[in-house]
C-alpha atoms as a printed R data frame, in Angstrom:
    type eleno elety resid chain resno       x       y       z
1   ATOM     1    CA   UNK     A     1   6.365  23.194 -35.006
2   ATOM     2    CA   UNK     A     2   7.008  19.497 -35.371
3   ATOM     3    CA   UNK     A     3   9.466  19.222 -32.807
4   ATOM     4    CA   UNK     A     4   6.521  21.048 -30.096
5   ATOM     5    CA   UNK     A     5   3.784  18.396 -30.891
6   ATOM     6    CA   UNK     A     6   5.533  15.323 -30.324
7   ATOM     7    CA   UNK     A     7   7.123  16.736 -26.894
8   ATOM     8    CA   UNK     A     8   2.842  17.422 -25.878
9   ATOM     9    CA   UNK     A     9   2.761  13.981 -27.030
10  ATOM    10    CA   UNK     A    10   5.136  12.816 -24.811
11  ATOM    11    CA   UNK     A    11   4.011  14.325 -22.013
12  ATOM    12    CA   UNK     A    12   0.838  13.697 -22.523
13  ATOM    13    CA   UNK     A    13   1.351   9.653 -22.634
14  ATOM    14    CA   UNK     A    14   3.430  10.262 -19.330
15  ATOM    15    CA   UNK     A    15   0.985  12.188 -17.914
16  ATOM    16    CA   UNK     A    16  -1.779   9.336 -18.208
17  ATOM    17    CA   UNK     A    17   0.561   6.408 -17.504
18  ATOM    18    CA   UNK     A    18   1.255   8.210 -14.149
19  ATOM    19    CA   UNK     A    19  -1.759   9.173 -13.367
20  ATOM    20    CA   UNK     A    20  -3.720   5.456 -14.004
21  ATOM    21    CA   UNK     A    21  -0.991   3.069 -12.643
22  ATOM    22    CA   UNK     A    22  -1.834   3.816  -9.270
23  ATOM    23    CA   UNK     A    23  -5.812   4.963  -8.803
24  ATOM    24    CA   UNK     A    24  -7.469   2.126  -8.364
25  ATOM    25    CA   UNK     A    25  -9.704   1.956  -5.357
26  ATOM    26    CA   UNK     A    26 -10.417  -1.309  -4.045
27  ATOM    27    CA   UNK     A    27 -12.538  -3.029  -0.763
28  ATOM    28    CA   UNK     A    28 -11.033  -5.800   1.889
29  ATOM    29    CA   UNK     A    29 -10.864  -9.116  -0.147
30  ATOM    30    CA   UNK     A    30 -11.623  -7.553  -3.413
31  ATOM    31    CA   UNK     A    31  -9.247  -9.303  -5.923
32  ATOM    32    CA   UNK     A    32  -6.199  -7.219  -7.477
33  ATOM    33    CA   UNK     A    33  -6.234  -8.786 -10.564
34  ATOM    34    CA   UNK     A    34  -2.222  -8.926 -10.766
35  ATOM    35    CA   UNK     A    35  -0.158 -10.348 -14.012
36  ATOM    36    CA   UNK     A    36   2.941 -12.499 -13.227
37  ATOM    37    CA   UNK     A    37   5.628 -11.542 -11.367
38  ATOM    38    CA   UNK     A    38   4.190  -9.292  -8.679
39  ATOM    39    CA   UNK     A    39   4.862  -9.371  -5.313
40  ATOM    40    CA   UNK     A    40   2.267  -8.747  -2.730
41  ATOM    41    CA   UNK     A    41   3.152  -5.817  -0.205
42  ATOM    42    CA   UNK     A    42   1.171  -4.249   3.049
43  ATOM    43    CA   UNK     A    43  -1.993  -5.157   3.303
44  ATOM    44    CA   UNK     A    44  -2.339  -8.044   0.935
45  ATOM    45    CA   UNK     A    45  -3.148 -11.793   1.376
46  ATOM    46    CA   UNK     A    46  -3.134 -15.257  -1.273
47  ATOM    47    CA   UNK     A    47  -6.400 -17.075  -0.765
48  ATOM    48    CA   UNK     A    48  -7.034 -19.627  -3.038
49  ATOM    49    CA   UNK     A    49  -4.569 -18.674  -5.023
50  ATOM    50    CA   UNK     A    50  -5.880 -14.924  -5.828
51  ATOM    51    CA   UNK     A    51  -4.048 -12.042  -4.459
52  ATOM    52    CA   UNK     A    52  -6.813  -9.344  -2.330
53  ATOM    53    CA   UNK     A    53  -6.777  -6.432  -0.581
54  ATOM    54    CA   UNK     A    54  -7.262  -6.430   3.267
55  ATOM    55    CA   UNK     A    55  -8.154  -3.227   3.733
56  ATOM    56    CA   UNK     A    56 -10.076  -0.369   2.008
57  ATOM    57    CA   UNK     A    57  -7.803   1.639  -0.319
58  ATOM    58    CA   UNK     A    58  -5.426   2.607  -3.136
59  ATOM    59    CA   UNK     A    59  -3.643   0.120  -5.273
60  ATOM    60    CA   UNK     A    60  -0.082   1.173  -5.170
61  ATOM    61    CA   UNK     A    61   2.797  -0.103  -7.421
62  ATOM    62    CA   UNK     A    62   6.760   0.338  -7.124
63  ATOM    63    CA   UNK     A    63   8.339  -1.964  -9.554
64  ATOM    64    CA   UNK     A    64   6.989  -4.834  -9.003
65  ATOM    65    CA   UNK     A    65   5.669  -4.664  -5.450
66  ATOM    66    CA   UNK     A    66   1.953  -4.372  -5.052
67  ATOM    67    CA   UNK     A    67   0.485  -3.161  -1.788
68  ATOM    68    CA   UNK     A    68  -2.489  -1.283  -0.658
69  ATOM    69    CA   UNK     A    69  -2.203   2.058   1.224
70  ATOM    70    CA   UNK     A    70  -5.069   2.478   3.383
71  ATOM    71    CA   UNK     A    71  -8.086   5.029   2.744
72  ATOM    72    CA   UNK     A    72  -8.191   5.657   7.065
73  ATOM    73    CA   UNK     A    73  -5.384   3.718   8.447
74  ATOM    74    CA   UNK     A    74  -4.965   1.626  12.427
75  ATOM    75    CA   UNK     A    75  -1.350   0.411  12.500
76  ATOM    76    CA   UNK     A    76  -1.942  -3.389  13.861
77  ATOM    77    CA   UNK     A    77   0.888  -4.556  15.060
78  ATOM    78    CA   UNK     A    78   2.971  -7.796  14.007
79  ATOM    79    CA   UNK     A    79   5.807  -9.339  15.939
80  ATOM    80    CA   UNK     A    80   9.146  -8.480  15.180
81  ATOM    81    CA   UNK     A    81   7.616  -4.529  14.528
82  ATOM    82    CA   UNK     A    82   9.905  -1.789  15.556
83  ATOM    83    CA   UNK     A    83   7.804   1.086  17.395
84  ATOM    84    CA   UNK     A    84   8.056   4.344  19.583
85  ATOM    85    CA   UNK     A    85   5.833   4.278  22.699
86  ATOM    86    CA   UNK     A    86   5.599   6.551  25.884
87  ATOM    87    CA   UNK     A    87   4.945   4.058  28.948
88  ATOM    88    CA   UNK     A    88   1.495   4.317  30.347
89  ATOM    89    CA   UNK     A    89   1.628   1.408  32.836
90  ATOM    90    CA   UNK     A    90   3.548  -1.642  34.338
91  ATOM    91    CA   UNK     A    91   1.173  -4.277  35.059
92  ATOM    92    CA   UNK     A    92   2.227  -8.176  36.047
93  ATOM    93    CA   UNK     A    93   6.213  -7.441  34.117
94  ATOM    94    CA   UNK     A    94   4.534  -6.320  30.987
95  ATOM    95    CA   UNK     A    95   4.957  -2.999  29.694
96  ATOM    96    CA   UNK     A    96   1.709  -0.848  28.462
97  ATOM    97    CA   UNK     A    97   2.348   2.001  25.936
98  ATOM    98    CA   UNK     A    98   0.916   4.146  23.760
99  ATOM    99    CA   UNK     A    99   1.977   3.874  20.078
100 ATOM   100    CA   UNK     A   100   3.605   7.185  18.875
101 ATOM   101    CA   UNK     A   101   5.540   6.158  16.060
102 ATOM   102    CA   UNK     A   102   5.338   2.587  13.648
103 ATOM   103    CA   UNK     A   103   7.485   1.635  11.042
């Protein structure tokens, strides 16, 4: 009987350290109130010295990256961005496309 309690024990402290590490709803600039030793992912900025969100959404952590995944998400593009278009239009030697795939 022992032996069955501390395994719902178990399971329950993994169960809540699973569930809270990563719920955290938060607005664009809110602060993410990091420790030391983070590093700031997608959709995260330094201003005055205080990591923030950028966008509306989910605090998400994988070892010690921090970013934000999006509630509704627009891919804006940065250079150096690897994409998958279909050509739409040639106009002046620049190539128009729409976005199918971003990563």
């Amino acid at each position: 009987m022992w032996v069955d309690e501390e395994k719902q024990q178990q399971q329950q402290q993994h169960r809540s350290s699973s569930s809270s590490n990563n719920s955290k709803v938060v607005l664009p600039g809110e602060p993410l109130h990091l420790g030391e030793g983070f590093l700031l992912g997608l959709n995260t900025y330094v201003e005055n010295g205080v990591a923030r969100s950028s966008v509306c959404g989910v605090v998400q952590t994988v070892n010690r990256l921090v970013y934000v995944r999006a509630l509704k998400s627009r891919y804006e593009a940065n250079v150096g961005d690897v994409v998958v278009g279909r050509v739409t239009d040639i106009a002046n030697g620049k190539v128009i496309c729409g976005l199918i795939f971003s990563y």
